XYZ file of C-alpha atoms in Angstrom:
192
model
C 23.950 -57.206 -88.460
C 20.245 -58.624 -87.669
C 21.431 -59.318 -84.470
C 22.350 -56.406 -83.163
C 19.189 -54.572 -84.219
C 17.336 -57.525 -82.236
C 18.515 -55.877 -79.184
C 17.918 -52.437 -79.576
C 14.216 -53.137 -80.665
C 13.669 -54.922 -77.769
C 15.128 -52.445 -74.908
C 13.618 -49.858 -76.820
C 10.431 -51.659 -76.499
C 11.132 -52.320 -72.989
C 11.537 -48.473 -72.169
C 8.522 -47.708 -74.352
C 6.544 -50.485 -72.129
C 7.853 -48.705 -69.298
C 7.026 -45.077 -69.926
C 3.762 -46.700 -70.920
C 3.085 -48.046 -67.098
C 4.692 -44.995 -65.740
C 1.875 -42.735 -67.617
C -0.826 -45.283 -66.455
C -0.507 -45.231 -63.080
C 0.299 -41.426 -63.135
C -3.153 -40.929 -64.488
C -4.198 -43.192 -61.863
C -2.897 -40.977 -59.003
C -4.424 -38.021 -60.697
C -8.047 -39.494 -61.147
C -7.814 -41.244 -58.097
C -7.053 -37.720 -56.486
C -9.545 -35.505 -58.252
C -12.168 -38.571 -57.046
C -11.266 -37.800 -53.232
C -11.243 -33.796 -54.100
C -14.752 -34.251 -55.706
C -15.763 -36.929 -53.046
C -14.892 -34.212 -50.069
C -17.012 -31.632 -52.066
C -19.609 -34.185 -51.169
C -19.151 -33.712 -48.169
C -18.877 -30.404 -47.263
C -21.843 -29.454 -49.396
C -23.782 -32.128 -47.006
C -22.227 -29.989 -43.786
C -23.035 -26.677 -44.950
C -26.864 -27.999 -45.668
C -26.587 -29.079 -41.734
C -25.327 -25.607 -41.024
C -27.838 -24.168 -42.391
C -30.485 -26.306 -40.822
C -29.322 -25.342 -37.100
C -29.781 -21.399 -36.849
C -33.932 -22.591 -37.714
C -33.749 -25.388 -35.001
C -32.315 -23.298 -32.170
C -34.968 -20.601 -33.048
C -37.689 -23.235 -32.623
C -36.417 -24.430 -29.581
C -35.792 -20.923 -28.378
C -39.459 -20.469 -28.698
C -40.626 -23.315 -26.534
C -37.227 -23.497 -24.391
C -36.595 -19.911 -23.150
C -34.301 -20.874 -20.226
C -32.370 -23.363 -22.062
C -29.943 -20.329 -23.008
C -26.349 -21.809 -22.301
C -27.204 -25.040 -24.804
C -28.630 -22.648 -27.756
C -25.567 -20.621 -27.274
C -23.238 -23.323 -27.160
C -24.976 -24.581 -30.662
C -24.241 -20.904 -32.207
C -21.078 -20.985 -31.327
C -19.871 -24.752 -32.424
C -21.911 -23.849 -35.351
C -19.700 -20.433 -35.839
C -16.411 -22.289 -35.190
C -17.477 -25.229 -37.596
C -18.678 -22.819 -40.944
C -14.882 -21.012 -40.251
C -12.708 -23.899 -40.303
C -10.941 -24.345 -43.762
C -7.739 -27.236 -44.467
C -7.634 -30.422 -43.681
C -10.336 -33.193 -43.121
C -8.436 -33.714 -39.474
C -8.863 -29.485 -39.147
C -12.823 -29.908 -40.224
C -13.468 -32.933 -38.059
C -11.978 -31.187 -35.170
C -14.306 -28.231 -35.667
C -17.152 -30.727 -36.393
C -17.149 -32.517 -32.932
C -18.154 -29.469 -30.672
C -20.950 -28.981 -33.073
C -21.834 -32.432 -32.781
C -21.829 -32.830 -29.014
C -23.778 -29.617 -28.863
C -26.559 -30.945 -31.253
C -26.664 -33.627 -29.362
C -27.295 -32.114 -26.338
C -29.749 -29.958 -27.630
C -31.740 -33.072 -28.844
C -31.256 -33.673 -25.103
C -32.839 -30.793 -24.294
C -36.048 -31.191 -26.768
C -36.717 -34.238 -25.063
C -37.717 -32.261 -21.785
C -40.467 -30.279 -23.746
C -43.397 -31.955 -25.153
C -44.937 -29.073 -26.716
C -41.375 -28.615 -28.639
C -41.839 -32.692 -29.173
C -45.394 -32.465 -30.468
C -44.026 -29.046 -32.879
C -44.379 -29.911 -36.400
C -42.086 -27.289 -37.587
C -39.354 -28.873 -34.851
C -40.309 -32.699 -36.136
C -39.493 -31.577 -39.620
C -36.521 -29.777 -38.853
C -35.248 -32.698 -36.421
C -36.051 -34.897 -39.659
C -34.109 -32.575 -42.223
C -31.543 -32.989 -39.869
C -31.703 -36.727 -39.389
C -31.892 -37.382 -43.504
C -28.807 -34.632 -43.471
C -26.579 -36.815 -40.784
C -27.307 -39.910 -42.740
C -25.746 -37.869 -46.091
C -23.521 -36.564 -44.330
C -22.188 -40.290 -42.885
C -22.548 -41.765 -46.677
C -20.238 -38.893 -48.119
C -17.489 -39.583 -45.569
C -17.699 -43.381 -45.913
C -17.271 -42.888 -49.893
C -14.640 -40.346 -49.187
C -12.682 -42.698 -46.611
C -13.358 -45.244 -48.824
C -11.399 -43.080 -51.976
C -9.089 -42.049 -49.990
C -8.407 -45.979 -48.785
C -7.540 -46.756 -52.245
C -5.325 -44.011 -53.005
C -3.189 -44.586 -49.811
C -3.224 -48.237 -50.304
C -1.386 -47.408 -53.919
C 1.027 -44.947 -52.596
C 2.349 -47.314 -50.259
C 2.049 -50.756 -52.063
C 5.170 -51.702 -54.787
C 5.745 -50.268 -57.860
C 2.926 -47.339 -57.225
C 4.555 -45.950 -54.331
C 8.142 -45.323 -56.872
C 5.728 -43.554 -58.857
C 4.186 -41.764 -55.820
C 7.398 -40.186 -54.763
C 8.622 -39.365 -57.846
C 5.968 -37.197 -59.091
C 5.239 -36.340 -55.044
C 1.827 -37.706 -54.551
C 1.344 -37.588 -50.644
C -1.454 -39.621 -48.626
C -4.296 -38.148 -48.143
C -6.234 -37.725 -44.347
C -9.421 -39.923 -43.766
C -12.324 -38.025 -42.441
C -13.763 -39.001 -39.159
C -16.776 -38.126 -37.600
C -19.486 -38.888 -35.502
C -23.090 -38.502 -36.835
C -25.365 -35.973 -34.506
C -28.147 -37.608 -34.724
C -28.156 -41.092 -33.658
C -30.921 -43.285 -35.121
C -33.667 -43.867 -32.656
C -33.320 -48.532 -31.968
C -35.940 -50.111 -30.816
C -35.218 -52.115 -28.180
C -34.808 -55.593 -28.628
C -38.085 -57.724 -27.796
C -37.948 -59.523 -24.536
C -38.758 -63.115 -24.593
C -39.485 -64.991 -21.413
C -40.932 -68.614 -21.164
C-alpha cells in the first residue's frame, strides 16, 4: 500500500512544480510587459517635451530668419503630424523622422545667421533641445533594450509554450534618429 501512495505524491508534486514554473514565468511576461509599457511612457513624455520646445525655436528663428518660410513651415507641419500619431512604436517612429529631418534642416538654416547664432534665447533653446535628444536617445535604448528581453523569452524554449498559451506577442523596437547630432571635434592632425 506505501507504494502506491509513493507515486501519487510524487506526480502530484511534479504537477504542483509545474503549475509553480508556469505562474513564474507568467508573472515574468507580465512585469516584463508593464516594464516596456512604462519604459515607452519614458519616452513619449521625452517627445512631447521636444514638441513643445519647437513652436519657441521656429518663433526665434522666425524673428532673425524672415525668408526662411518653407523650412519653419515644414517644422510646423512634421511637428503637427508627429503630436497626432498614436499606435505603434513603428507608427511613432515613422511620424518622428519628418520631424527629425526638418529639425535638422532648420539647424541648417541657423547656421547661415549669426545674429540667430550669437541669440541667447536661440542657444538655450538649441541646448534644451540638445539635453532633450540625448533623453530622448536614453529612453529608446532602455526601451529597445526591455523590449530585447521580452522577445528573446517569447521565442527561446520553454517561455515561448508559455507565450502562446496565454498569447503574449513580441513587442516592436523603437527606432530613431536623434535631431540633434552632437557637435565632434575634429580629430587633431599630427604631421612630423
Amino acid at each position: 500500500m506505501a507504494g502506491s501512495i509513493e507515486p501519487t505524491y510524487v506526480i502530484a508534486g511534479g504537477v504542483l512544480l509545474l503549475l509553480l514554473a508556469i505562474g513564474i514565468s507568467y508573472n515574468r511576461f507580465v512585469t516584463q510587459r508593464n516594464l516596456i509599457e512604462s519604459s515607452w511612457s519614458n519616452i513619449d513624455t521625452e517627445l512631447r517635451r521636444r514638441y513643445d520646445l519647437i513652436p519657441n525655436l521656429v518663433e526665434t528663428v522666425k524673428a532673425y530668419a524672415a525668408h526662411e518660410q518653407a523650412v519653419l513651415h515644414q517644422v510646423t507641419v512634421a511637428r503637427t503630424g508627429a503630436v497626432r500619431a498614436t499606435g505603434s512604436p513603428a507608427d511613432q517612429a515613422r511620424a518622428e523622422t519628418p520631424l527629425v529631418a526638418a529639425l535638422r534642416q532648420l539647424m541648417a538654416v541657423a547656421e547661415n545667421y549669426p545674429q540667430l547664432k550669437a541669440s541667447t534665447h536661440f542657444l538655450a533653446l538649441q541646448n534644451q533641445l540638445t539635453h532633450t535628444e540625448d533623453r530622448i536617445q536614453a529612453a529608446r535604448r532602455f526601451y529597445n533594450s526591455n523590449v530585447q528581453g521580452y522577445n528573446r523569452r517569447i521565442g527561446s524554449i520553454p517561455s515561448n509554450l508559455i507565450a502562446a498559451i496565454f498569447g503574449f506577442k513580441l513587442a516592436e523596437y523603437f527606432e530613431i534618429e536623434p535631431a540633434m547630432r552632437p557637435v565632434m571635434e575634429a580629430a587633431p592632425q599630427v604631421k612630423y
